[in-house]
């Protein structure tokens, strides 16, 4: 079974409180999402493997550490996931960025993919799916499945806030996917919003209502 990592670093928690506040406007909201995502990138890459590299400093040669293994890829789920991209790229600028867009079919209620562009070497990459609000888990599960259908194997999910229902749904559908969150909230309401949450992440990022 995969794990859920709640990143309780004081800076992340402080910024998350400002993010949740109804009085935080779009510009500050965008800046905070970027800053929190950057701090989360630091934590979520903590277990990446290292290997030795021989280098020369101005004083002598030495054996030092460098990232080993697979290259990285980040895949925001449109549209709110876009808000997390710049923060993550600030720490891992060489990561390739894929995009997945989904909508919910009003009749079947199933997520339907309307856009998907992934790095061509997706099977060879460590992938981080960015979905700020893990609510029912429907979009995250569908996005992860689309990535697996295209050969993705090493997949982690990164969300700012999760509801227990969403975590359970992802665990059930994709037990191989670790989940990284800044907060585990209480529940979903009748409209599938996370409570206490922060409202609609996409609307708050882009100033739409
Ligand atoms: N998506 C959001 O933006 N907010 C929620 O609370 C749930 C899903």
CSV table of C-alpha atoms and ligand atoms in Angstrom, one decimal:
chain,number,residue,atom,x,y,z
A,1,UNK,CA,0.0,0.0,0.0
A,2,UNK,CA,1.2,3.5,-0.8
A,3,UNK,CA,1.8,6.1,1.8
A,4,UNK,CA,0.3,9.5,2.5
A,5,UNK,CA,2.8,12.2,3.6
A,6,UNK,CA,1.4,15.2,5.3
A,7,UNK,CA,4.0,18.0,5.0
A,8,UNK,CA,3.8,19.7,8.3
A,9,UNK,CA,6.7,22.1,7.9
A,10,UNK,CA,6.0,25.4,9.7
A,11,UNK,CA,6.5,27.5,6.6
A,12,UNK,CA,4.0,25.3,4.6
A,13,UNK,CA,1.4,25.4,7.4
A,14,UNK,CA,1.8,29.2,7.8
A,15,UNK,CA,1.4,29.9,4.1
A,16,UNK,CA,-1.5,27.4,3.9
A,17,UNK,CA,-3.4,29.3,6.5
A,18,UNK,CA,-3.0,32.5,4.5
A,19,UNK,CA,-4.1,30.6,1.4
A,20,UNK,CA,-7.3,29.4,3.0
A,21,UNK,CA,-8.3,32.8,4.2
A,22,UNK,CA,-11.3,34.2,2.3
A,23,UNK,CA,-9.8,37.6,2.3
A,24,UNK,CA,-6.7,36.5,0.3
A,25,UNK,CA,-7.0,37.9,-3.2
A,26,UNK,CA,-6.0,36.2,-6.5
A,27,UNK,CA,-2.5,37.7,-6.7
A,28,UNK,CA,-1.5,36.7,-3.2
A,29,UNK,CA,-3.3,33.4,-3.7
A,30,UNK,CA,-1.2,32.7,-6.8
A,31,UNK,CA,2.0,33.7,-5.0
A,32,UNK,CA,1.2,31.5,-2.0
A,33,UNK,CA,0.4,28.4,-4.2
A,34,UNK,CA,3.7,28.9,-5.9
A,35,UNK,CA,5.6,29.2,-2.7
A,36,UNK,CA,3.9,26.2,-1.0
A,37,UNK,CA,4.5,24.1,-4.2
A,38,UNK,CA,8.2,25.0,-4.1
A,39,UNK,CA,8.4,23.9,-0.4
A,40,UNK,CA,6.5,20.8,-1.2
A,41,UNK,CA,8.9,20.0,-4.1
A,42,UNK,CA,11.7,20.0,-1.6
A,43,UNK,CA,9.9,17.5,0.6
A,44,UNK,CA,8.5,15.2,-2.1
A,45,UNK,CA,12.0,14.8,-3.7
A,46,UNK,CA,13.6,13.8,-0.4
A,47,UNK,CA,13.8,10.1,-1.3
A,48,UNK,CA,15.2,10.5,-4.8
A,49,UNK,CA,18.3,8.2,-5.1
A,50,UNK,CA,21.8,9.7,-5.2
A,51,UNK,CA,25.0,8.4,-6.8
A,52,UNK,CA,28.6,9.4,-6.5
A,53,UNK,CA,30.2,11.8,-9.0
A,54,UNK,CA,33.9,12.6,-9.3
A,55,UNK,CA,34.4,16.4,-9.5
A,56,UNK,CA,37.2,18.9,-9.1
A,57,UNK,CA,36.8,21.8,-6.7
A,58,UNK,CA,39.3,24.7,-6.9
A,59,UNK,CA,41.3,22.9,-4.2
A,60,UNK,CA,41.2,19.2,-5.0
A,61,UNK,CA,39.2,16.3,-6.6
A,62,UNK,CA,36.4,14.8,-4.6
A,63,UNK,CA,33.6,12.3,-4.7
A,64,UNK,CA,30.3,14.1,-4.2
A,65,UNK,CA,26.6,13.3,-4.6
A,66,UNK,CA,24.4,13.8,-7.6
A,67,UNK,CA,20.9,12.8,-8.5
A,68,UNK,CA,20.8,9.3,-9.9
A,69,UNK,CA,18.3,7.3,-11.8
A,70,UNK,CA,15.2,8.5,-13.7
A,71,UNK,CA,14.6,12.0,-14.9
A,72,UNK,CA,11.6,13.9,-13.5
A,73,UNK,CA,8.3,14.9,-15.0
A,74,UNK,CA,5.5,17.0,-13.6
A,75,UNK,CA,1.9,16.7,-14.8
A,76,UNK,CA,-0.6,19.4,-13.7
A,77,UNK,CA,-4.3,18.5,-14.0
A,78,UNK,CA,-5.9,21.5,-15.7
A,79,UNK,CA,-6.7,24.0,-14.7
A,80,UNK,CA,-5.9,24.5,-11.0
A,81,UNK,CA,-2.8,22.3,-11.2
A,82,UNK,CA,-1.2,25.0,-13.4
A,83,UNK,CA,-0.8,27.1,-10.3
A,84,UNK,CA,1.6,24.6,-8.8
A,85,UNK,CA,3.9,24.3,-11.8
A,86,UNK,CA,6.2,27.3,-11.4
A,87,UNK,CA,6.9,26.6,-7.8
A,88,UNK,CA,7.9,23.0,-8.5
A,89,UNK,CA,10.0,24.1,-11.6
A,90,UNK,CA,11.9,26.5,-9.4
A,91,UNK,CA,13.5,23.6,-7.5
A,92,UNK,CA,13.6,21.1,-10.4
A,93,UNK,CA,14.0,23.2,-13.5
A,94,UNK,CA,15.0,20.3,-15.7
A,95,UNK,CA,11.7,18.5,-15.2
A,96,UNK,CA,9.5,18.1,-18.3
A,97,UNK,CA,5.9,19.3,-18.0
A,98,UNK,CA,3.0,17.3,-19.3
A,99,UNK,CA,-0.6,18.5,-19.1
A,100,UNK,CA,-3.9,16.6,-18.7
A,101,UNK,CA,-7.4,18.2,-19.0
A,102,UNK,CA,-10.5,16.4,-17.8
A,103,UNK,CA,-14.2,17.2,-17.6
A,104,UNK,CA,-17.0,15.3,-16.0
A,105,UNK,CA,-19.6,13.9,-18.5
A,106,UNK,CA,-22.9,15.3,-17.2
A,107,UNK,CA,-24.7,12.1,-18.0
A,108,UNK,CA,-22.3,9.3,-17.0
A,109,UNK,CA,-20.5,11.5,-14.4
A,110,UNK,CA,-17.3,9.9,-15.6
A,111,UNK,CA,-14.1,12.0,-16.1
A,112,UNK,CA,-13.4,12.4,-19.8
A,113,UNK,CA,-10.0,13.5,-21.1
A,114,UNK,CA,-10.2,16.5,-23.4
A,115,UNK,CA,-6.4,17.2,-23.5
A,116,UNK,CA,-3.4,15.1,-22.9
A,117,UNK,CA,0.2,16.0,-23.8
A,118,UNK,CA,2.9,14.1,-22.0
A,119,UNK,CA,6.7,13.9,-22.4
A,120,UNK,CA,7.4,11.2,-25.0
A,121,UNK,CA,9.7,9.3,-22.6
A,122,UNK,CA,7.0,9.1,-19.9
A,123,UNK,CA,7.8,5.5,-19.0
A,124,UNK,CA,11.4,6.5,-18.1
A,125,UNK,CA,10.5,9.4,-15.8
A,126,UNK,CA,9.6,9.8,-12.1
A,127,UNK,CA,6.3,11.6,-12.4
A,128,UNK,CA,4.5,14.0,-10.1
A,129,UNK,CA,0.8,14.6,-10.8
A,130,UNK,CA,-0.2,18.1,-9.5
A,131,UNK,CA,-3.8,18.4,-8.3
A,132,UNK,CA,-4.2,21.1,-5.6
A,133,UNK,CA,-7.5,19.8,-4.2
A,134,UNK,CA,-7.9,16.1,-3.7
A,135,UNK,CA,-11.6,16.0,-3.2
A,136,UNK,CA,-13.5,12.9,-4.4
A,137,UNK,CA,-10.3,11.6,-6.1
A,138,UNK,CA,-12.2,11.2,-9.4
A,139,UNK,CA,-10.0,13.5,-11.5
A,140,UNK,CA,-6.7,12.4,-9.9
A,141,UNK,CA,-7.6,8.7,-10.4
A,142,UNK,CA,-8.6,9.3,-14.1
A,143,UNK,CA,-5.4,11.3,-14.7
A,144,UNK,CA,-3.2,8.7,-13.1
A,145,UNK,CA,-4.9,6.0,-15.2
A,146,UNK,CA,-4.4,8.0,-18.4
A,147,UNK,CA,-0.7,8.3,-17.5
A,148,UNK,CA,-0.5,4.6,-16.8
A,149,UNK,CA,-2.2,3.9,-20.2
A,150,UNK,CA,0.6,5.8,-21.8
A,151,UNK,CA,3.3,3.7,-20.0
A,152,UNK,CA,3.9,5.8,-16.9
A,153,UNK,CA,4.9,3.7,-14.0
A,154,UNK,CA,6.6,5.8,-11.3
A,155,UNK,CA,3.8,8.1,-10.3
A,156,UNK,CA,3.3,10.3,-7.2
A,157,UNK,CA,0.3,12.6,-6.5
A,158,UNK,CA,0.9,16.0,-5.0
A,159,UNK,CA,-2.1,18.0,-3.5
A,160,UNK,CA,-2.2,21.1,-1.3
A,161,UNK,CA,-5.3,19.9,0.6
A,162,UNK,CA,-6.9,16.4,0.6
A,163,UNK,CA,-10.2,15.0,2.0
A,164,UNK,CA,-10.1,11.5,3.5
A,165,UNK,CA,-12.6,10.4,0.8
A,166,UNK,CA,-10.1,11.4,-2.0
A,167,UNK,CA,-7.2,9.7,-0.3
A,168,UNK,CA,-9.2,6.5,0.1
A,169,UNK,CA,-10.3,6.6,-3.5
A,170,UNK,CA,-6.7,7.0,-4.8
A,171,UNK,CA,-5.4,4.3,-2.5
A,172,UNK,CA,-8.1,1.9,-3.7
A,173,UNK,CA,-7.6,2.6,-7.5
A,174,UNK,CA,-3.9,3.1,-7.5
A,175,UNK,CA,-2.2,1.4,-4.5
A,176,UNK,CA,1.2,2.0,-6.0
A,177,UNK,CA,0.9,5.8,-5.9
A,178,UNK,CA,2.2,7.8,-2.9
A,179,UNK,CA,0.3,10.9,-2.0
A,180,UNK,CA,1.9,14.1,-0.7
A,181,UNK,CA,-0.3,16.8,0.9
A,182,UNK,CA,0.1,20.0,2.9
A,183,UNK,CA,-3.1,19.2,4.9
A,184,UNK,CA,-5.6,16.5,5.4
A,185,UNK,CA,-9.0,18.2,6.0
A,186,UNK,CA,-12.1,16.9,7.6
A,187,UNK,CA,-14.6,15.9,4.9
A,188,UNK,CA,-16.4,16.7,1.7
A,189,UNK,CA,-19.6,18.7,1.7
A,190,UNK,CA,-22.7,17.8,-0.4
A,191,UNK,CA,-21.2,19.6,-3.4
A,192,UNK,CA,-17.9,17.7,-3.2
A,193,UNK,CA,-16.0,20.7,-1.8
A,194,UNK,CA,-13.4,20.1,0.8
A,195,UNK,CA,-14.3,21.4,4.3
A,196,UNK,CA,-12.8,23.5,5.7
A,197,UNK,CA,-10.7,23.7,2.5
A,198,UNK,CA,-10.2,27.0,0.6
A,199,UNK,CA,-13.1,27.1,-1.9
A,200,UNK,CA,-12.5,26.6,-5.6
A,201,UNK,CA,-8.8,26.6,-6.2
A,202,UNK,CA,-9.1,27.3,-9.9
A,203,UNK,CA,-11.5,30.3,-9.4
A,204,UNK,CA,-9.3,31.7,-6.7
A,205,UNK,CA,-6.1,31.3,-8.8
A,206,UNK,CA,-7.5,32.9,-11.9
A,207,UNK,CA,-10.0,35.3,-10.4
A,208,UNK,CA,-13.1,33.7,-12.0
A,209,UNK,CA,-16.3,32.9,-10.3
B,1,LIG,N1,-11.9,21.5,-6.1
B,1,LIG,C1,-11.7,22.7,-5.5
B,1,LIG,O1,-11.2,23.6,-6.2
B,1,LIG,N2,-12.0,22.9,-4.2
B,1,LIG,C2,-12.6,21.9,-3.5
B,1,LIG,O2,-12.9,22.1,-2.3
B,1,LIG,C3,-12.8,20.6,-4.1
B,1,LIG,C4,-12.5,20.5,-5.4
